[in-house]
CSV table of C-alpha atoms in Angstrom, one decimal:
chain,number,residue,atom,x,y,z
R,211,GLU,CA,20.3,9.0,9.7
R,212,VAL,CA,19.8,5.3,10.5
R,213,GLN,CA,19.5,3.2,7.4
R,214,LEU,CA,18.9,-0.5,7.1
R,215,VAL,CA,18.8,-2.2,3.8
R,216,GLU,CA,17.8,-5.9,3.5
R,217,SER,CA,18.7,-8.1,0.6
R,218,GLY,CA,18.8,-11.8,-0.3
R,219,GLY,CA,15.2,-12.7,-0.5
R,220,GLY,CA,13.6,-14.7,-3.3
R,221,LEU,CA,11.7,-17.9,-4.3
R,222,VAL,CA,13.0,-21.1,-2.8
R,223,GLN,CA,11.6,-24.6,-2.7
R,224,PRO,CA,10.7,-26.3,0.6
R,225,GLY,CA,13.8,-27.7,2.2
R,226,GLY,CA,16.0,-25.1,0.5
R,227,SER,CA,18.2,-22.4,2.0
R,228,LEU,CA,18.6,-18.6,1.7
R,229,ARG,CA,20.9,-16.1,3.4
R,230,LEU,CA,19.5,-12.7,4.1
R,231,SER,CA,21.7,-9.7,4.7
R,232,CYS,CA,21.0,-6.3,6.3
R,233,ALA,CA,23.4,-3.4,5.6
R,234,ALA,CA,23.4,-0.9,8.3
R,235,SER,CA,24.6,2.7,8.4
R,236,GLY,CA,24.1,5.9,10.4
R,237,PHE,CA,24.7,4.5,13.8
R,238,ALA,CA,27.3,2.7,15.8
R,239,PHE,CA,26.4,-0.8,14.6
R,240,SER,CA,28.8,-2.7,16.7
R,241,THR,CA,27.3,-1.3,19.9
R,242,TRP,CA,23.7,-2.2,19.3
R,243,TRP,CA,21.7,-5.5,19.6
R,244,MET,CA,20.1,-6.3,16.2
R,245,SER,CA,16.9,-8.3,15.4
R,246,TRP,CA,15.0,-10.0,12.6
R,247,VAL,CA,11.2,-9.7,12.4
R,248,ARG,CA,9.0,-11.2,9.8
R,249,GLN,CA,5.5,-10.7,8.4
R,250,ALA,CA,3.6,-13.3,6.5
R,251,PRO,CA,1.4,-12.0,3.7
R,252,GLY,CA,-1.6,-10.3,5.1
R,253,LYS,CA,-0.6,-11.2,8.7
R,254,GLY,CA,0.9,-9.5,11.7
R,255,LEU,CA,4.4,-9.1,13.0
R,256,GLU,CA,6.5,-12.0,14.4
R,257,TRP,CA,9.9,-11.7,16.0
R,258,VAL,CA,12.4,-14.2,14.6
R,259,ALA,CA,15.8,-13.8,16.2
R,260,ASN,CA,18.2,-11.3,17.8
R,261,ILE,CA,21.9,-11.0,18.5
R,262,LYS,CA,23.9,-9.2,21.1
R,263,GLN,CA,26.4,-6.6,20.3
R,264,ASP,CA,29.4,-8.9,20.3
R,265,GLY,CA,27.5,-11.9,18.9
R,266,SER,CA,28.0,-13.8,22.1
R,267,GLU,CA,24.3,-14.3,22.7
R,268,THR,CA,21.6,-15.2,20.2
R,269,TYR,CA,17.9,-16.0,20.7
R,270,TYR,CA,15.4,-17.5,18.4
R,271,LEU,CA,11.7,-18.1,17.9
R,272,ASP,CA,11.0,-21.8,18.8
R,273,SER,CA,9.8,-22.6,15.3
R,274,VAL,CA,13.0,-21.5,13.6
R,275,LYS,CA,15.5,-22.9,16.2
R,276,GLY,CA,17.9,-25.3,14.6
R,277,ARG,CA,17.1,-24.1,11.1
R,278,PHE,CA,17.9,-20.4,11.2
R,279,THR,CA,21.2,-18.7,12.3
R,280,ILE,CA,21.6,-15.0,13.0
R,281,SER,CA,25.0,-13.5,12.8
R,282,ARG,CA,26.8,-10.2,12.3
R,283,ASP,CA,29.9,-8.7,10.9
R,284,ASP,CA,30.7,-5.5,12.7
R,285,ALA,CA,33.6,-4.7,10.3
R,286,ARG,CA,31.1,-4.6,7.5
R,287,ASN,CA,28.2,-3.1,9.5
R,288,SER,CA,26.1,-6.1,8.4
R,289,LEU,CA,23.5,-8.4,9.9
R,290,TYR,CA,22.7,-11.8,8.5
R,291,LEU,CA,20.1,-14.6,8.7
R,292,GLN,CA,21.0,-18.0,7.4
R,293,MET,CA,17.8,-19.9,6.7
R,294,ASN,CA,17.9,-23.6,6.1
R,295,SER,CA,15.3,-26.3,5.8
R,296,LEU,CA,12.8,-23.7,4.7
R,297,ARG,CA,9.1,-24.5,5.1
R,298,ASP,CA,6.0,-23.0,3.4
R,299,GLU,CA,5.2,-21.2,6.7
R,300,ASP,CA,8.4,-19.3,6.5
R,301,THR,CA,7.0,-17.3,3.6
R,302,ALA,CA,7.1,-13.7,4.7
R,303,VAL,CA,8.7,-10.3,4.4
R,304,TYR,CA,11.8,-10.3,6.6
R,305,TYR,CA,12.8,-7.0,8.3
R,306,CYS,CA,15.9,-6.3,10.2
R,307,ALA,CA,15.4,-3.9,13.1
R,308,THR,CA,17.6,-2.2,15.6
R,309,ARG,CA,18.0,-3.3,19.2
R,310,ARG,CA,15.4,-5.3,21.1
R,311,ALA,CA,13.0,-2.5,21.1
R,312,PHE,CA,12.9,-2.2,17.2
R,313,ASP,CA,13.4,1.5,17.1
R,314,PHE,CA,14.4,1.5,13.4
R,315,TRP,CA,13.4,-0.9,10.6
R,316,GLY,CA,14.5,-1.7,7.1
R,317,GLN,CA,12.3,-1.9,4.1
R,318,GLY,CA,12.2,-5.7,4.2
R,319,THR,CA,13.0,-8.5,1.8
R,320,MET,CA,10.4,-11.0,0.6
R,321,VAL,CA,11.0,-14.7,1.1
R,322,THR,CA,8.7,-17.1,-0.7
R,323,VAL,CA,8.9,-20.8,0.0
R,324,SER,CA,7.0,-22.8,-2.6
R,325,SER,CA,7.3,-25.7,-5.0
X,244,ASP,CA,4.9,-17.0,26.2
X,245,VAL,CA,3.2,-13.7,26.8
X,246,VAL,CA,0.1,-13.4,24.7
X,247,MET,CA,-0.8,-9.8,23.6
X,248,THR,CA,-4.4,-9.1,22.8
X,249,GLN,CA,-5.5,-6.0,21.0
X,250,SER,CA,-8.9,-4.5,20.6
X,251,PRO,CA,-10.7,-3.6,18.5
X,252,LEU,CA,-9.5,-5.4,15.4
X,253,SER,CA,-10.9,-2.6,13.2
X,254,LEU,CA,-11.4,1.0,14.1
X,255,PRO,CA,-13.2,3.4,11.7
X,256,VAL,CA,-12.5,6.9,12.8
X,257,THR,CA,-13.6,10.4,11.8
X,258,LEU,CA,-10.9,12.9,10.9
X,259,GLY,CA,-10.2,15.2,13.8
X,260,GLN,CA,-11.8,12.9,16.3
X,261,PRO,CA,-10.0,10.9,19.0
X,262,ALA,CA,-9.2,7.3,18.8
X,263,SER,CA,-8.1,4.7,21.3
X,264,ILE,CA,-6.6,1.2,21.0
X,265,SER,CA,-6.4,-1.3,23.8
X,266,CYS,CA,-3.6,-3.9,24.4
X,267,ARG,CA,-3.8,-6.5,27.1
X,268,SER,CA,-1.0,-9.0,28.1
X,269,SER,CA,-1.5,-12.4,29.6
X,270,GLN,CA,0.8,-11.5,32.4
X,271,SER,CA,2.2,-8.4,34.0
X,272,LEU,CA,4.8,-6.7,31.8
X,273,VAL,CA,6.8,-5.3,34.7
X,274,ASN,CA,10.3,-6.5,34.2
X,275,SER,CA,12.6,-7.6,37.0
X,276,ASP,CA,14.5,-4.3,36.4
X,277,GLY,CA,11.3,-2.4,37.2
X,278,ASN,CA,10.7,-1.2,33.7
X,279,THR,CA,7.7,-2.1,31.5
X,280,TYR,CA,8.8,-2.8,28.0
X,281,LEU,CA,5.6,-2.2,26.1
X,282,ASN,CA,6.0,-0.6,22.7
X,283,TRP,CA,3.5,0.6,20.0
X,284,PHE,CA,4.2,0.5,16.2
X,285,HIS,CA,2.3,1.9,13.2
X,286,GLN,CA,2.4,0.3,9.7
X,287,ARG,CA,1.0,2.2,6.8
X,288,PRO,CA,-0.1,0.2,3.8
X,289,GLY,CA,2.8,-1.0,1.8
X,290,GLN,CA,5.4,0.3,4.3
X,291,SER,CA,7.6,-1.0,7.1
X,292,PRO,CA,6.5,-0.7,10.6
X,293,ARG,CA,7.6,2.4,12.6
X,294,ARG,CA,7.9,2.7,16.3
X,295,LEU,CA,5.7,5.3,18.0
X,296,ILE,CA,5.9,4.6,21.7
X,297,TYR,CA,8.4,2.8,23.9
X,298,LYS,CA,8.2,1.8,27.6
X,299,VAL,CA,4.5,2.4,27.7
X,300,SER,CA,4.5,6.2,27.3
X,301,TYR,CA,7.7,7.5,25.9
X,302,ARG,CA,7.1,9.0,22.4
X,303,ASP,CA,9.8,8.7,19.8
X,304,SER,CA,11.2,12.0,18.5
X,305,TRP,CA,9.6,11.7,15.1
X,306,VAL,CA,6.1,11.1,16.5
X,307,PRO,CA,3.5,13.9,16.6
X,308,ASP,CA,2.3,14.8,20.1
X,309,ARG,CA,-1.3,13.8,19.3
X,310,PHE,CA,-0.1,10.2,20.0
X,311,SER,CA,0.2,9.1,23.6
X,312,GLY,CA,0.6,5.8,25.4
X,313,SER,CA,-0.6,4.9,28.9
X,314,GLY,CA,-1.2,1.9,31.1
X,315,SER,CA,0.4,-0.5,33.5
X,316,GLY,CA,0.6,-4.1,34.5
X,317,THR,CA,-1.4,-5.9,31.9
X,318,ASP,CA,-3.6,-3.1,30.4
X,319,PHE,CA,-2.3,-0.6,28.0
X,320,THR,CA,-3.8,2.0,25.6
X,321,LEU,CA,-2.6,4.0,22.6
X,322,ASN,CA,-4.5,7.3,22.2
X,323,ILE,CA,-4.7,9.6,19.2
X,324,SER,CA,-6.1,12.9,20.2
X,325,ARG,CA,-7.2,14.0,16.8
X,326,VAL,CA,-6.9,11.6,13.9
X,327,GLU,CA,-5.4,12.8,10.7
X,328,ALA,CA,-5.4,11.1,7.3
X,329,GLU,CA,-1.8,9.9,7.6
X,330,ASP,CA,-2.7,7.9,10.7
X,331,VAL,CA,-4.5,5.2,8.8
X,332,GLY,CA,-2.9,1.7,8.8
X,333,VAL,CA,-2.3,-1.0,11.3
X,334,TYR,CA,-1.2,-0.5,14.9
X,335,TYR,CA,0.7,-3.2,16.9
X,336,CYS,CA,1.6,-3.4,20.5
X,337,MET,CA,4.7,-5.4,21.5
X,338,GLN,CA,6.1,-6.7,24.7
X,339,GLY,CA,9.8,-7.1,25.4
X,340,SER,CA,9.6,-7.6,29.2
X,341,HIS,CA,9.6,-11.4,29.1
X,342,TRP,CA,11.6,-12.7,26.3
X,343,PRO,CA,12.4,-14.8,24.4
X,344,PRO,CA,10.1,-14.6,22.6
X,345,VAL,CA,9.3,-11.0,22.0
X,346,THR,CA,5.6,-11.0,21.2
X,347,PHE,CA,3.2,-8.7,19.3
X,348,GLY,CA,-0.5,-8.1,19.4
X,349,GLY,CA,-2.5,-9.1,16.4
X,350,GLY,CA,-2.9,-5.5,15.2
X,351,THR,CA,-5.7,-2.9,15.0
X,352,LYS,CA,-6.6,-1.5,11.6
X,353,VAL,CA,-7.5,2.2,11.6
X,354,GLU,CA,-9.4,3.5,8.7
X,355,ILE,CA,-11.2,6.8,8.0
X,356,LYS,CA,-15.0,6.7,8.0
C-alpha cells in the first residue's frame, strides 16, 4: 500500500524558512518522479514543484523559483521541500504526490506565513 | 501556461441521478507523444485529493465504474452515472501535457440537493 506522510509545517514569519519532508513507503520510491502540490485555505490546487527519479531534473512554479528547492533522498525514501523567503501567499496545505500524474497523495502539512 | 476552466462552479445533484462536469483547456492537450494528459481528482471535505481518472478516460482501480471520463483536444467531461452520497466534494481537472507548469481547473463543488 502506497503511503506518503508529510511533516515540517508550522507557523513562520514572512521572510522565514521551513523544510517540509515526505516519508514514502509501499512502492519503489527511487524509480518514481515525485511532486509537491499546495492548496491555500478555501482555494483550489496548485502544483509547486517536481523532481525526476535520480534528482537530475527539477521544475518549479514560477512564483517559487529561486525560493523553494525540491530534493530527495532515495536511501531514506524521502522527499523534501526547502522553502526560503516565505511570503504570506505561500500559506497553504502542502501535499506530496507521486509522479507527475499525482496518482497518490499524502495527508498534507499546513504552512502558515504570518507576522 | 495552459488555463483550465471548469463548469459549473457548483452542482447540486439528486441521489441516484447522473451528473456531468465540464473542463476546457486554453489549448489542445494532445502531447507531442500523442497522449492526452488530462486527469480528474476528487476531494472530499477535510480530505486529501484522490485521483479518479487519468489520460482522459482511464479509471483508477479504486474508482467505482459509475465514474467515467471522455473528451479530446480542449473539451473534456467527467460523468457520474448515478450519484451517491460519498460523491460530494470538489472535483478538479488537471493537465500534464504542457508543463511546466502543471495546471488545475478551479474546481466544481458537488453537493446533494
